[in-house]
């Protein structure tokens, strides 16, 4: 332990101790999250409504967003397909999250994605751009390397460094909002795979081993909250899909403070054992999060 | 100005795409009747087209006026323009599109704007956007995007416009007068046009003012005549004449439809008709793709039907290059052979053809790329992918990939079980559009999938399940 590390730890312990002396209501407002569940699973409602119930069960939006903070929301809006195709995150859900962040006192809410199809078309036709604006947020482009900054990934097994979008470095709060769907290469895509849209060099992931790179990039910045949209779930021909027939109207949503646990729960909904999804297994071994849902505390909500 | 805007910005849902269809060469290429309409127009009102509609003519006149130089009066018409017209007609008939493409004033103007003006403008917009974004202001203005830089085309265009600018400063409208095949073609009819500028009475003092303001230098004060085959009806002389001697007037009956005029008209029609019938004739080539992995045939945009149709009708105005949102269209440098120089070609090194996009066909003024509905376009196969398994990452390194299949809009590249949990792509050529998404996305070096063009575009079988909705199966209980 060097001097810097020692000071850092002392400060954290000191603050933690101080926090314990505060009344419970104040602690909750500061996000200690004690006694609150770490994962909420919701089913049977509309996307916005399911989010409301889920986030309330996790202690409200105030647990994640404090007054004056800047928030980055990372939806999936990677494909030039309309919302009915389930290729991108549900716009209604994104709009609701943006709104709740601002209501919780966020000073600014940004959303971006390094898209696969042409960014302008994907932002527009996914309906997400419009949804972010309706909610009061700002949509940022992510289509040129100028927006990205190189960061080290200490502990990465296949990826030692990568360039991430500048907003990922600048924001106070990061909220990950993927969609659950089939993926030809990775099997299933959800929380961690969605982070591939925060980096510049996507091709490198494929070249260096997709699963391990997905786990490695999750080391960079753990989202305060991961909201996995499973309202429409693409069950085949993913991640782009060829028609609405590839989609099942499932009406479900997972909210998790732990990205690995969120993916593990979503994998089960998709019908897979998380242990068989390599990036989930790797991430759990690397200590990024846990596959053990019950250790987090799970709230199950049916509407 | 409208044409400037047309080439500078990306006109999408505006009425601007109508503009190029008013242009002579594009409209003849699109529909042979265009030639007849324009010839009739010239019979009626002379070369008014040159001063009102032609962007290159307007450019020259603007340069000349900005220079403020008075001209020296009458100069006889050059012979060179007839040779130019003959050369263009002959080259057009022989299928050497480069000649008409280089001399068509509309296309030349288009290249000038996209090659010389647009890059600095886009650079300016992008740096302004960058400045705002560095202050956290996203989305105030959007970036203009880059179009491919082709050195030969850039320098050629720069040289053309430099010469033309210097020449125009001194001589008014030198291209219109001495070279332009369109102007010369219209001149064949405007000689006997109904409406023209002429000396009306006996008030001429011979002051010669009219001659100094005529950019075509076609007014002879000595002979008291205006060369109607060169006059573009800019009416500058009418404004300048102190005695009101020069006026726009209708020809007296009998004079306009002279025998010679009629003969000339008939000859012009025949030539135009011959050329356009020739270019409308069906393309006899058979569908063919590349015969080996190494051979890669160039790709023409969806809607261009075949290599033959495309190279014959394209005037290399670069309108499609400007509007392509993916930036994958670039002027060719020999892919279509020397005769198709600068006619655009698809370049999948920069991106791929977007599934729902029909921008190039909507922008094309000549019908070289026909405008397609998205539904039609999504069935047109412009090329075929070739998958080389031994280059594939999945096989080479035993790791998951699937980037090609991810991007494939029709799932012609489909992931099928390989070893263990791994999946590997499998190609179904019958639903491959040749859009290049797989080639662009493939991270392997060398590429495991490349796309080669089809000399005649094909059609894929319609994908099933277009109109059907999703499976409705709400989650009944949580599986954890």
XYZ file of C-alpha atoms in Angstrom, chain A residues 38-292:
255
model
C -29.843 -4.542 -5.246
C -31.973 -6.013 -7.996
C -35.599 -5.511 -8.990
C -37.347 -7.687 -11.542
C -40.604 -6.348 -12.938
C -43.101 -7.920 -15.316
C -46.490 -7.326 -16.864
C -46.507 -3.558 -17.418
C -45.577 -0.891 -19.879
C -41.882 0.086 -19.985
C -42.216 3.428 -18.160
C -44.526 2.057 -15.527
C -42.281 -0.971 -14.866
C -39.344 1.363 -14.384
C -41.250 3.460 -11.841
C -42.092 0.401 -9.758
C -38.646 -1.083 -10.072
C -36.719 2.020 -9.141
C -39.052 2.691 -6.231
C -38.281 -0.807 -4.923
C -34.562 -0.009 -5.133
C -35.001 3.111 -2.993
C -36.034 5.703 -5.558
C -34.075 7.635 -8.151
C -32.517 9.744 -5.378
C -30.435 6.744 -4.421
C -28.563 7.052 -7.708
C -28.762 10.693 -8.753
C -28.009 13.618 -6.474
C -28.745 17.282 -6.942
C -26.512 18.999 -9.461
C -24.923 15.851 -10.862
C -24.459 15.175 -14.550
C -25.832 11.863 -15.772
C -24.964 9.760 -18.792
C -27.523 7.255 -19.994
C -26.294 4.623 -22.418
C -29.232 3.153 -24.306
C -28.834 0.785 -27.224
C -29.692 2.741 -30.362
C -27.203 1.011 -32.561
C -29.481 -0.049 -35.408
C -31.491 1.764 -38.011
C -34.732 -0.084 -37.167
C -38.029 1.136 -35.667
C -38.921 0.397 -32.003
C -41.271 -2.488 -32.917
C -38.317 -4.510 -34.138
C -36.791 -4.720 -30.672
C -33.336 -3.934 -32.001
C -32.829 -0.916 -29.740
C -33.814 0.111 -26.220
C -37.471 1.021 -25.816
C -37.870 4.815 -26.301
C -40.616 5.138 -23.686
C -38.302 3.619 -21.075
C -35.444 5.949 -21.992
C -37.699 8.982 -21.835
C -38.918 8.006 -18.364
C -35.407 7.515 -17.032
C -34.265 10.906 -18.369
C -37.269 12.552 -16.741
C -36.681 10.865 -13.381
C -33.007 11.842 -13.398
C -33.902 15.487 -13.920
C -36.591 15.311 -11.253
C -34.025 13.892 -8.848
C -32.002 17.043 -9.432
C -29.586 16.083 -12.213
C -28.110 19.186 -13.813
C -27.818 17.565 -17.209
C -28.672 14.208 -18.734
C -26.772 12.989 -21.804
C -27.343 9.951 -23.994
C -25.128 8.561 -26.759
C -24.244 5.326 -28.551
C -21.454 4.367 -30.908
C -23.826 2.893 -33.436
C -23.330 0.069 -35.942
C -25.620 1.412 -38.666
C -25.210 5.052 -39.644
C -25.532 7.095 -36.461
C -27.893 9.763 -37.719
C -30.378 7.219 -39.067
C -30.069 4.976 -36.024
C -30.541 7.794 -33.510
C -33.596 8.999 -35.397
C -35.307 5.808 -36.490
C -34.802 3.988 -33.191
C -37.017 6.700 -31.685
C -34.537 7.070 -28.843
C -33.170 10.466 -29.876
C -36.647 11.953 -29.839
C -37.418 10.242 -26.508
C -34.314 11.681 -24.832
C -35.236 15.154 -26.051
C -38.840 14.763 -24.900
C -37.566 13.808 -21.474
C -35.393 16.924 -21.366
C -32.019 15.316 -22.039
C -29.290 15.957 -24.587
C -28.275 13.526 -27.322
C -24.561 13.515 -28.016
C -22.924 12.173 -31.172
C -20.347 9.402 -30.927
C -19.422 8.837 -34.542
C -15.853 10.123 -34.770
C -12.714 9.185 -32.894
C -12.390 12.773 -31.655
C -15.021 12.088 -28.979
C -12.990 9.276 -27.426
C -10.151 9.198 -24.921
C -7.747 6.388 -24.208
C -8.107 4.797 -20.763
C -6.219 1.908 -19.136
C -8.153 -1.187 -18.075
C -6.124 -2.534 -15.157
C -6.948 -6.163 -14.652
C -8.171 -6.614 -18.210
C -7.299 -10.026 -19.599
C -7.631 -9.467 -23.358
C -7.970 -5.702 -23.424
C -5.417 -3.656 -21.460
C -6.654 -0.282 -22.677
C -9.323 1.171 -24.907
C -10.683 4.563 -25.964
C -14.026 5.488 -24.359
C -16.428 8.336 -25.070
C -15.457 11.564 -23.293
C -18.819 11.745 -21.531
C -18.004 8.478 -19.741
C -15.066 10.240 -18.103
C -16.813 13.493 -17.378
C -20.186 12.451 -15.962
C -20.991 12.014 -12.261
C -23.479 9.188 -12.710
C -23.552 6.481 -15.347
C -26.776 4.597 -16.068
C -26.699 1.653 -18.461
C -29.950 0.979 -20.351
C -29.527 -1.989 -22.709
C -32.126 -4.108 -24.454
C -32.190 -7.870 -23.995
C -31.836 -9.741 -27.280
C -30.316 -12.573 -29.224
C -26.832 -12.007 -30.607
C -25.262 -14.076 -33.369
C -21.736 -13.667 -32.021
C -22.082 -13.335 -28.244
C -25.199 -15.506 -27.865
C -27.151 -12.953 -25.835
C -26.646 -9.203 -25.515
C -27.669 -7.121 -22.511
C -25.838 -5.029 -19.870
C -22.136 -5.618 -20.379
C -22.353 -6.054 -24.125
C -24.089 -2.664 -24.292
C -20.866 -1.061 -23.030
C -19.305 -1.894 -26.388
C -21.183 1.181 -27.613
C -19.115 3.374 -25.268
C -15.795 2.514 -26.943
C -14.339 3.648 -30.241
C -12.645 0.512 -31.523
C -15.441 -2.019 -31.738
C -13.602 -4.154 -34.271
C -10.864 -4.887 -31.762
C -13.370 -6.716 -29.557
C -14.100 -9.166 -32.330
C -10.451 -9.582 -33.196
C -9.237 -10.155 -29.613
C -12.004 -12.425 -28.358
C -15.462 -10.977 -28.019
C -16.471 -12.462 -24.660
C -13.317 -11.567 -22.745
C -13.273 -8.032 -24.179
C -16.878 -7.489 -23.096
C -15.919 -8.483 -19.541
C -12.750 -6.365 -19.644
C -14.452 -3.181 -20.761
C -16.866 -3.524 -17.828
C -13.880 -2.858 -15.552
C -13.677 0.745 -16.641
C -16.777 2.198 -15.067
C -19.455 0.272 -13.260
C -22.868 1.775 -13.861
C -24.720 3.054 -10.782
C -27.762 1.354 -12.233
C -28.360 -1.046 -15.099
C -31.892 -1.158 -16.503
C -32.355 -4.082 -18.890
C -35.290 -3.600 -21.226
C -37.042 -6.889 -21.939
C -40.346 -5.416 -23.052
C -39.741 -6.696 -26.562
C -37.197 -9.478 -26.658
C -35.552 -10.448 -29.928
C -35.191 -14.210 -29.792
C -33.346 -14.878 -33.062
C -31.515 -13.203 -35.972
C -30.011 -10.769 -33.486
C -28.665 -8.265 -32.878
C -30.294 -6.549 -35.844
C -33.220 -8.842 -36.575
C -34.950 -9.157 -39.916
C -38.618 -8.655 -39.017
C -41.070 -8.307 -36.150
C -41.419 -12.079 -36.182
C -38.030 -12.282 -34.477
C -39.526 -10.519 -31.452
C -41.491 -11.780 -28.431
C -43.629 -9.279 -26.549
C -42.419 -10.257 -23.073
C -43.161 -7.163 -20.977
C -40.340 -7.549 -18.467
C -37.569 -5.401 -17.023
C -34.550 -5.932 -14.775
C -33.072 -3.122 -12.677
C -29.792 -3.858 -10.962
C -27.075 -2.044 -9.051
C -24.721 -4.842 -10.117
C -24.213 -5.166 -13.865
C -23.174 -8.833 -13.684
C -26.173 -9.788 -11.576
C -28.435 -7.894 -13.971
C -27.039 -9.861 -16.899
C -27.336 -13.123 -14.997
C -31.013 -12.470 -14.301
C -31.666 -11.387 -17.883
C -29.893 -14.479 -19.239
C -32.310 -16.628 -17.265
C -35.226 -14.730 -18.754
C -33.763 -15.374 -22.203
C -33.689 -19.051 -21.274
C -29.955 -19.488 -20.761
C -27.854 -20.484 -17.780
C -25.593 -17.487 -16.976
C -22.721 -19.908 -16.322
C -22.813 -20.810 -20.003
C -22.511 -17.191 -21.134
C -18.767 -16.712 -21.162
C -18.635 -12.977 -20.548
C -20.875 -13.266 -17.480
C -18.721 -16.067 -16.080
C -15.487 -14.128 -16.745
C -16.822 -10.920 -15.231
C -17.920 -12.765 -12.128
C -14.487 -14.431 -11.787
C -12.821 -11.036 -12.232
C -14.845 -9.624 -9.382
C -16.761 -7.088 -11.486
C -20.000 -8.327 -9.961
C -21.800 -11.398 -8.808
C -23.928 -14.082 -10.438
C -25.470 -14.803 -7.038
